[in-house]
Coordinates of C-alpha atoms in Angstrom, one line a residue:
M1 CA 149.5 166.8 76.9
R2 CA 149.9 166.1 80.6
K3 CA 146.1 166.3 81.1
I4 CA 145.6 163.9 78.2
L5 CA 148.1 161.4 79.8
L6 CA 146.4 161.6 83.1
L7 CA 143.0 161.1 81.4
L8 CA 144.4 158.0 79.6
V9 CA 145.8 156.6 82.9
S10 CA 142.5 157.1 84.6
I11 CA 140.6 155.4 81.8
L12 CA 143.1 152.5 81.9
F13 CA 142.8 152.2 85.7
V14 CA 139.0 152.2 85.5
G15 CA 139.3 149.6 82.7
I16 CA 141.5 147.4 85.0
L17 CA 139.0 147.7 87.9
A18 CA 136.1 146.9 85.5
A19 CA 138.0 143.9 84.3
C20 CA 138.7 142.7 87.8
G21 CA 135.0 143.2 88.7
S22 CA 134.1 141.3 85.6
D23 CA 136.4 138.5 86.6
N24 CA 134.9 138.4 90.1
A25 CA 131.4 138.5 88.6
E26 CA 132.4 135.8 86.2
T27 CA 133.7 133.7 89.0
E28 CA 130.5 134.2 91.0
T29 CA 128.5 133.4 88.0
E30 CA 130.5 130.2 87.4
T31 CA 130.1 129.2 91.0
T32 CA 126.3 129.8 90.8
S33 CA 126.2 128.2 87.4
E34 CA 128.1 125.2 88.7
G35 CA 125.6 124.9 91.5
T36 CA 122.7 125.2 89.1
E37 CA 124.4 122.8 86.8
T38 CA 124.7 120.3 89.6
D39 CA 121.0 120.6 90.3
N40 CA 120.3 120.3 86.6
N41 CA 122.4 117.2 86.5
N42 CA 120.5 115.7 89.4
T43 CA 117.3 116.5 87.6
E44 CA 118.6 115.1 84.4
E45 CA 119.9 112.0 86.2
A46 CA 116.3 111.3 87.4
S47 CA 114.5 112.4 84.3
G48 CA 117.3 110.8 82.2
I49 CA 115.7 107.5 83.0
S50 CA 113.1 106.9 80.2
G51 CA 111.1 104.1 78.8
E52 CA 107.7 102.5 78.9
L53 CA 106.7 100.4 81.9
E54 CA 103.8 97.8 82.0
F55 CA 102.7 98.0 85.6
Y56 CA 100.3 95.1 86.7
T57 CA 98.6 95.6 90.1
S58 CA 95.7 94.6 92.2
Q59 CA 95.5 98.1 93.9
P60 CA 92.4 100.1 93.4
D61 CA 92.6 102.2 90.1
V62 CA 92.7 105.5 91.9
D63 CA 95.6 104.4 94.2
A64 CA 97.6 103.0 91.3
E65 CA 97.1 106.3 89.3
Q66 CA 98.2 108.4 92.3
L67 CA 101.3 106.3 92.7
V68 CA 102.2 106.6 89.0
A69 CA 101.5 110.3 89.0
A70 CA 103.9 110.8 91.9
F71 CA 106.5 108.6 90.3
N72 CA 106.2 110.7 87.1
E73 CA 106.9 113.9 88.9
K74 CA 110.4 112.5 89.5
Y75 CA 110.7 110.5 86.3
P76 CA 108.7 112.4 83.7
D77 CA 110.2 110.5 80.8
V78 CA 108.9 107.1 81.9
N79 CA 105.5 106.2 80.5
V80 CA 103.7 103.8 82.9
N81 CA 100.8 101.8 81.6
I82 CA 98.5 100.3 84.3
F83 CA 96.7 97.0 84.2
R84 CA 94.5 96.6 87.2
S85 CA 92.4 93.7 88.4
G86 CA 92.1 91.2 91.3
T87 CA 95.3 89.4 92.1
E88 CA 94.1 86.1 90.8
E89 CA 93.1 87.6 87.4
V90 CA 96.4 89.5 87.2
I91 CA 98.3 86.2 87.7
S92 CA 96.1 84.5 85.1
K93 CA 97.0 87.2 82.6
I94 CA 100.7 86.8 83.3
N95 CA 100.4 83.0 82.9
A96 CA 98.5 83.5 79.6
E97 CA 101.3 85.8 78.4
K98 CA 103.9 83.2 79.4
E99 CA 102.1 80.5 77.5
A100 CA 102.0 82.9 74.5
G101 CA 105.8 83.2 74.7
E102 CA 106.3 86.7 76.2
V103 CA 105.3 88.2 79.5
Q104 CA 104.3 91.8 78.9
A105 CA 104.5 93.0 82.6
D106 CA 107.6 94.8 83.8
V107 CA 106.6 95.5 87.4
L108 CA 104.1 93.6 89.5
L109 CA 102.4 94.8 92.7
V110 CA 99.8 92.4 94.0
A111 CA 98.3 91.1 97.3
D112 CA 100.7 88.8 99.1
D113 CA 104.0 87.0 99.2
V114 CA 102.5 83.6 98.5
T115 CA 101.6 84.9 95.0
F116 CA 105.2 86.0 94.5
E117 CA 106.5 82.7 95.8
A118 CA 104.6 81.0 93.0
L119 CA 106.2 83.4 90.4
K120 CA 109.6 82.9 92.0
A121 CA 109.2 79.1 91.7
E122 CA 108.5 79.5 88.0
D123 CA 111.6 81.7 87.5
L124 CA 109.6 84.7 86.4
L125 CA 111.1 87.3 88.8
M126 CA 114.3 89.3 88.6
A127 CA 116.5 89.7 91.7
Y128 CA 117.1 93.4 92.6
E129 CA 118.8 94.6 95.8
S130 CA 117.2 98.0 96.4
E131 CA 119.1 100.4 98.6
E132 CA 115.7 101.5 99.9
A133 CA 115.2 98.1 101.5
A134 CA 117.5 99.0 104.4
S135 CA 114.5 100.7 106.0
I136 CA 112.1 97.8 105.4
P137 CA 111.8 95.2 108.1
E138 CA 113.7 92.1 107.1
E139 CA 110.7 89.8 107.6
F140 CA 109.0 91.5 104.6
I141 CA 111.9 91.1 102.2
D142 CA 112.4 88.1 100.1
P143 CA 115.8 86.5 101.0
D144 CA 116.8 86.5 97.3
N145 CA 115.6 90.1 96.8
M146 CA 112.9 89.0 94.3
Y147 CA 110.2 91.0 96.0
Y148 CA 109.6 93.5 98.8
G149 CA 106.5 94.3 100.9
T150 CA 105.2 97.8 100.3
K151 CA 102.5 98.3 103.0
I152 CA 100.8 96.6 106.0
M153 CA 97.2 95.5 105.2
A154 CA 95.2 93.7 107.9
T155 CA 92.0 91.9 107.2
V156 CA 89.4 93.1 109.8
L157 CA 85.7 93.2 110.5
A158 CA 83.8 96.1 109.0
V159 CA 80.6 96.7 111.0
N160 CA 77.6 98.8 110.1
T161 CA 77.0 101.1 113.1
E162 CA 73.4 102.0 112.1
N163 CA 72.3 98.4 112.3
V164 CA 74.6 97.1 115.0
S165 CA 74.9 98.9 118.4
D166 CA 76.9 96.3 120.3
M167 CA 80.3 96.1 118.5
P168 CA 81.7 92.5 118.2
T169 CA 85.2 91.7 119.4
S170 CA 85.6 88.3 117.8
W171 CA 85.4 86.7 114.4
E172 CA 82.8 84.4 115.9
V173 CA 80.1 87.0 115.0
L174 CA 80.4 85.7 111.4
T175 CA 79.2 82.3 112.5
S176 CA 76.7 83.4 115.2
E177 CA 73.0 84.0 115.0
E178 CA 73.6 87.7 114.6
G179 CA 75.5 87.0 111.4
A180 CA 72.7 85.0 109.8
D181 CA 72.2 86.6 106.3
Q182 CA 74.3 89.5 107.3
V183 CA 77.8 88.5 106.3
V184 CA 79.7 89.6 103.2
M185 CA 83.3 88.6 102.2
P186 CA 85.5 88.5 99.1
S187 CA 86.1 85.4 97.1
P188 CA 89.6 83.8 97.3
L189 CA 89.0 82.8 93.6
Y190 CA 89.4 86.5 92.7
S191 CA 91.1 88.3 95.7
G192 CA 94.6 87.5 96.6
A193 CA 94.0 88.8 100.2
A194 CA 91.0 86.5 100.5
A195 CA 93.1 83.6 99.3
Y196 CA 95.8 84.4 101.8
N197 CA 93.2 84.7 104.6
L198 CA 91.7 81.3 103.6
G199 CA 95.1 79.7 103.9
V200 CA 95.9 81.3 107.3
F201 CA 92.5 80.8 108.9
T202 CA 92.2 77.1 107.9
R203 CA 95.7 76.5 109.5
T204 CA 95.1 78.5 112.7
D205 CA 93.9 76.8 115.9
G206 CA 90.4 77.8 116.8
F207 CA 89.4 78.4 113.1
G208 CA 90.2 75.7 110.5
W209 CA 87.7 74.7 107.9
E210 CA 85.0 74.7 110.6
F211 CA 85.2 78.5 110.6
Y212 CA 84.3 78.7 106.9
E213 CA 81.6 76.0 107.3
G214 CA 80.0 78.1 110.0
I215 CA 80.1 81.2 107.7
K216 CA 78.5 79.1 105.0
A217 CA 75.7 78.1 107.3
N218 CA 74.9 81.8 107.7
N219 CA 74.2 82.2 104.0
P220 CA 76.9 84.8 103.3
M221 CA 77.2 87.1 100.3
I222 CA 80.5 86.3 98.3
T223 CA 81.8 89.2 96.2
E224 CA 84.7 89.3 93.8
G225 CA 86.8 91.8 95.7
N226 CA 87.1 93.8 98.9
G227 CA 85.6 96.9 97.4
A228 CA 82.2 95.3 97.0
V229 CA 82.4 94.0 100.5
M230 CA 82.9 97.6 101.8
E231 CA 80.1 98.9 99.6
N232 CA 77.6 96.4 101.0
V233 CA 78.5 97.1 104.7
A234 CA 78.6 100.9 104.2
S235 CA 75.1 100.9 102.5
G236 CA 73.6 98.7 105.2
Q237 CA 72.9 95.8 102.9
K238 CA 75.0 93.7 105.2
N239 CA 76.1 94.2 108.8
Y240 CA 79.4 92.4 108.9
G241 CA 82.2 92.3 106.3
M242 CA 85.5 90.6 106.2
V243 CA 87.7 93.2 104.5
V244 CA 91.1 94.9 104.4
D245 CA 91.4 97.7 107.0
Y246 CA 92.3 100.6 104.7
L247 CA 88.9 100.4 102.9
V248 CA 87.1 100.6 106.3
A249 CA 89.2 103.6 107.3
R250 CA 88.4 105.4 104.0
A251 CA 84.7 104.7 104.5
V252 CA 84.9 106.1 108.0
N253 CA 86.7 109.2 106.8
D254 CA 84.0 109.6 104.1
G255 CA 81.3 109.6 106.8
S256 CA 79.9 106.2 106.2
P257 CA 78.3 104.5 109.2
V258 CA 81.0 101.8 109.7
E259 CA 83.5 100.9 112.3
I260 CA 86.8 99.0 112.1
V261 CA 87.1 96.0 114.5
Y262 CA 90.4 94.2 114.9
P263 CA 89.2 90.9 116.4
E264 CA 90.8 89.8 119.6
E265 CA 92.0 86.4 118.2
G266 CA 94.1 88.3 115.7
V267 CA 94.0 89.2 112.0
P268 CA 95.8 88.0 108.8
V269 CA 98.2 90.5 107.4
I270 CA 99.4 90.9 103.8
T271 CA 102.0 93.4 102.5
E272 CA 101.2 93.9 98.8
P273 CA 104.8 93.1 97.6
I274 CA 106.4 94.6 94.5
G275 CA 108.8 92.9 92.2
I276 CA 110.3 93.1 88.7
M277 CA 109.6 90.5 86.0
K278 CA 112.6 88.6 84.8
D279 CA 112.2 89.3 81.1
T280 CA 111.7 93.0 81.3
D281 CA 113.4 95.1 78.7
Q282 CA 112.9 98.2 80.9
E283 CA 115.3 97.2 83.8
E284 CA 116.5 100.7 84.6
A285 CA 113.0 102.2 84.8
A286 CA 111.6 99.2 86.6
K287 CA 114.3 99.5 89.3
A288 CA 113.6 103.2 89.7
F289 CA 109.9 102.4 90.2
V290 CA 110.6 99.9 92.9
D291 CA 113.0 102.3 94.6
F292 CA 110.4 105.0 94.6
V293 CA 107.7 102.8 96.1
L294 CA 110.0 101.8 98.9
S295 CA 111.5 105.3 99.5
E296 CA 110.5 107.6 102.3
E297 CA 108.7 109.8 99.7
G298 CA 106.8 106.8 98.3
Q299 CA 105.9 105.5 101.7
Q300 CA 104.7 108.9 102.8
L301 CA 102.4 108.8 99.8
Q302 CA 101.1 105.4 100.9
A303 CA 100.2 107.0 104.3
E304 CA 98.5 109.9 102.5
I305 CA 96.5 107.6 100.4
G306 CA 95.4 105.8 103.5
Y307 CA 97.6 102.7 103.9
T308 CA 99.8 101.7 106.8
P309 CA 103.4 102.2 105.5
I310 CA 105.9 99.3 105.8
R311 CA 109.0 101.5 106.0
E312 CA 110.3 102.2 109.4
G313 CA 109.9 105.8 110.6
V314 CA 106.8 106.5 108.5
D315 CA 103.7 106.7 110.6
A316 CA 100.4 105.0 109.9
P317 CA 97.2 107.1 109.3
D318 CA 95.5 108.1 112.6
S319 CA 92.4 105.9 112.0
M320 CA 94.5 102.6 111.6
K321 CA 96.6 100.4 113.7
A322 CA 100.2 99.8 112.9
L323 CA 102.0 96.5 113.1
G324 CA 102.5 95.6 116.7
E325 CA 99.2 97.2 117.8
F326 CA 97.2 94.0 117.0
E327 CA 97.7 90.3 117.0
A328 CA 98.8 89.1 113.6
L329 CA 97.8 85.6 112.4
S330 CA 100.1 83.8 110.0
A331 CA 101.1 80.4 108.6
P332 CA 104.3 79.2 106.9
T333 CA 104.6 80.8 103.5
E334 CA 105.8 77.6 101.8
E335 CA 102.8 75.7 103.2
L336 CA 100.4 78.4 102.0
F337 CA 102.1 78.4 98.5
Q338 CA 102.0 74.6 98.1
N339 CA 98.3 74.4 99.1
R340 CA 96.8 77.6 97.6
E341 CA 95.1 75.9 94.6
A342 CA 93.8 73.1 96.7
D343 CA 92.5 75.5 99.3
K344 CA 90.6 77.5 96.6
E345 CA 89.2 74.4 95.1
Q346 CA 87.9 73.3 98.5
F347 CA 86.4 76.8 99.1
D348 CA 84.7 76.7 95.8
E349 CA 83.3 73.3 96.5
L350 CA 82.0 74.3 99.9
F351 CA 80.3 77.5 98.8
A352 CA 79.0 76.3 95.5
N353 CA 76.7 73.8 97.2

């Protein structure tokens, strides 16, 4: 009987130890589980944002697709539909939708702030104060938080190095004898960057409309967009192109015989702003998209794609100059906005003859 009692006490003692161990294990499991649960909550918080965004942009198709793919890694439940065209055509589509009674776009990312000023004047944009804007230079943020710059894009000279041995340093090459029948540039009737450049050049001392008249005298090729400009210079069809810098950098990286020249007089700079349309019914997803583009992760992606990021602390690609490393040409935004249509009409009249 005594042995039986000792055996029962031993079993009871082992049971108590096992229970204590179980409690400890349970506590550890709960702690780990809580940690996992917190991570899951974070994931759910991100993926919990769902919806369907209509994203209108003038970015190249492949760049827009990479941006959306990266966004979807963080927000897999947001379906993003991309409409891509030149800035002027994107705005024409928005205006047509407005006339029809309902703008379909939720988020807009196109060439320049002048375009956004026009939308702002028409009360088509929604104010959103993104926390990510704290790392964006104030000069590239709309004072009313209607739009934010997303990158630094300078318009430069692209020069074919197989046909040109003496690299130019000035925009004057486009109006010189060397430029006769050898100039290609985008049309401001299609390209927002070209429309911005037109407004800036014609209001800058040393250029004016005389600059464009000199180009016209050299019988230039006028293309719809910057991509076609780069193709003509890279192929050697034309020696000199007026084009955004990132396209030249990509061509260089791809082995094309081209070189970037930042003319000594200075270069116009656009920032491809992003904004949310006022009548969006996808506000939460739209805000998440804007935040992602401005975030460090989103800006690192811009650099990987080949753009100069606008966010402080994120480096530009090696082959490109950052803001401050070149002279930037500019003109008052309000003046550019008020005169854009008149400028395009005058350009059209000049180059149509």
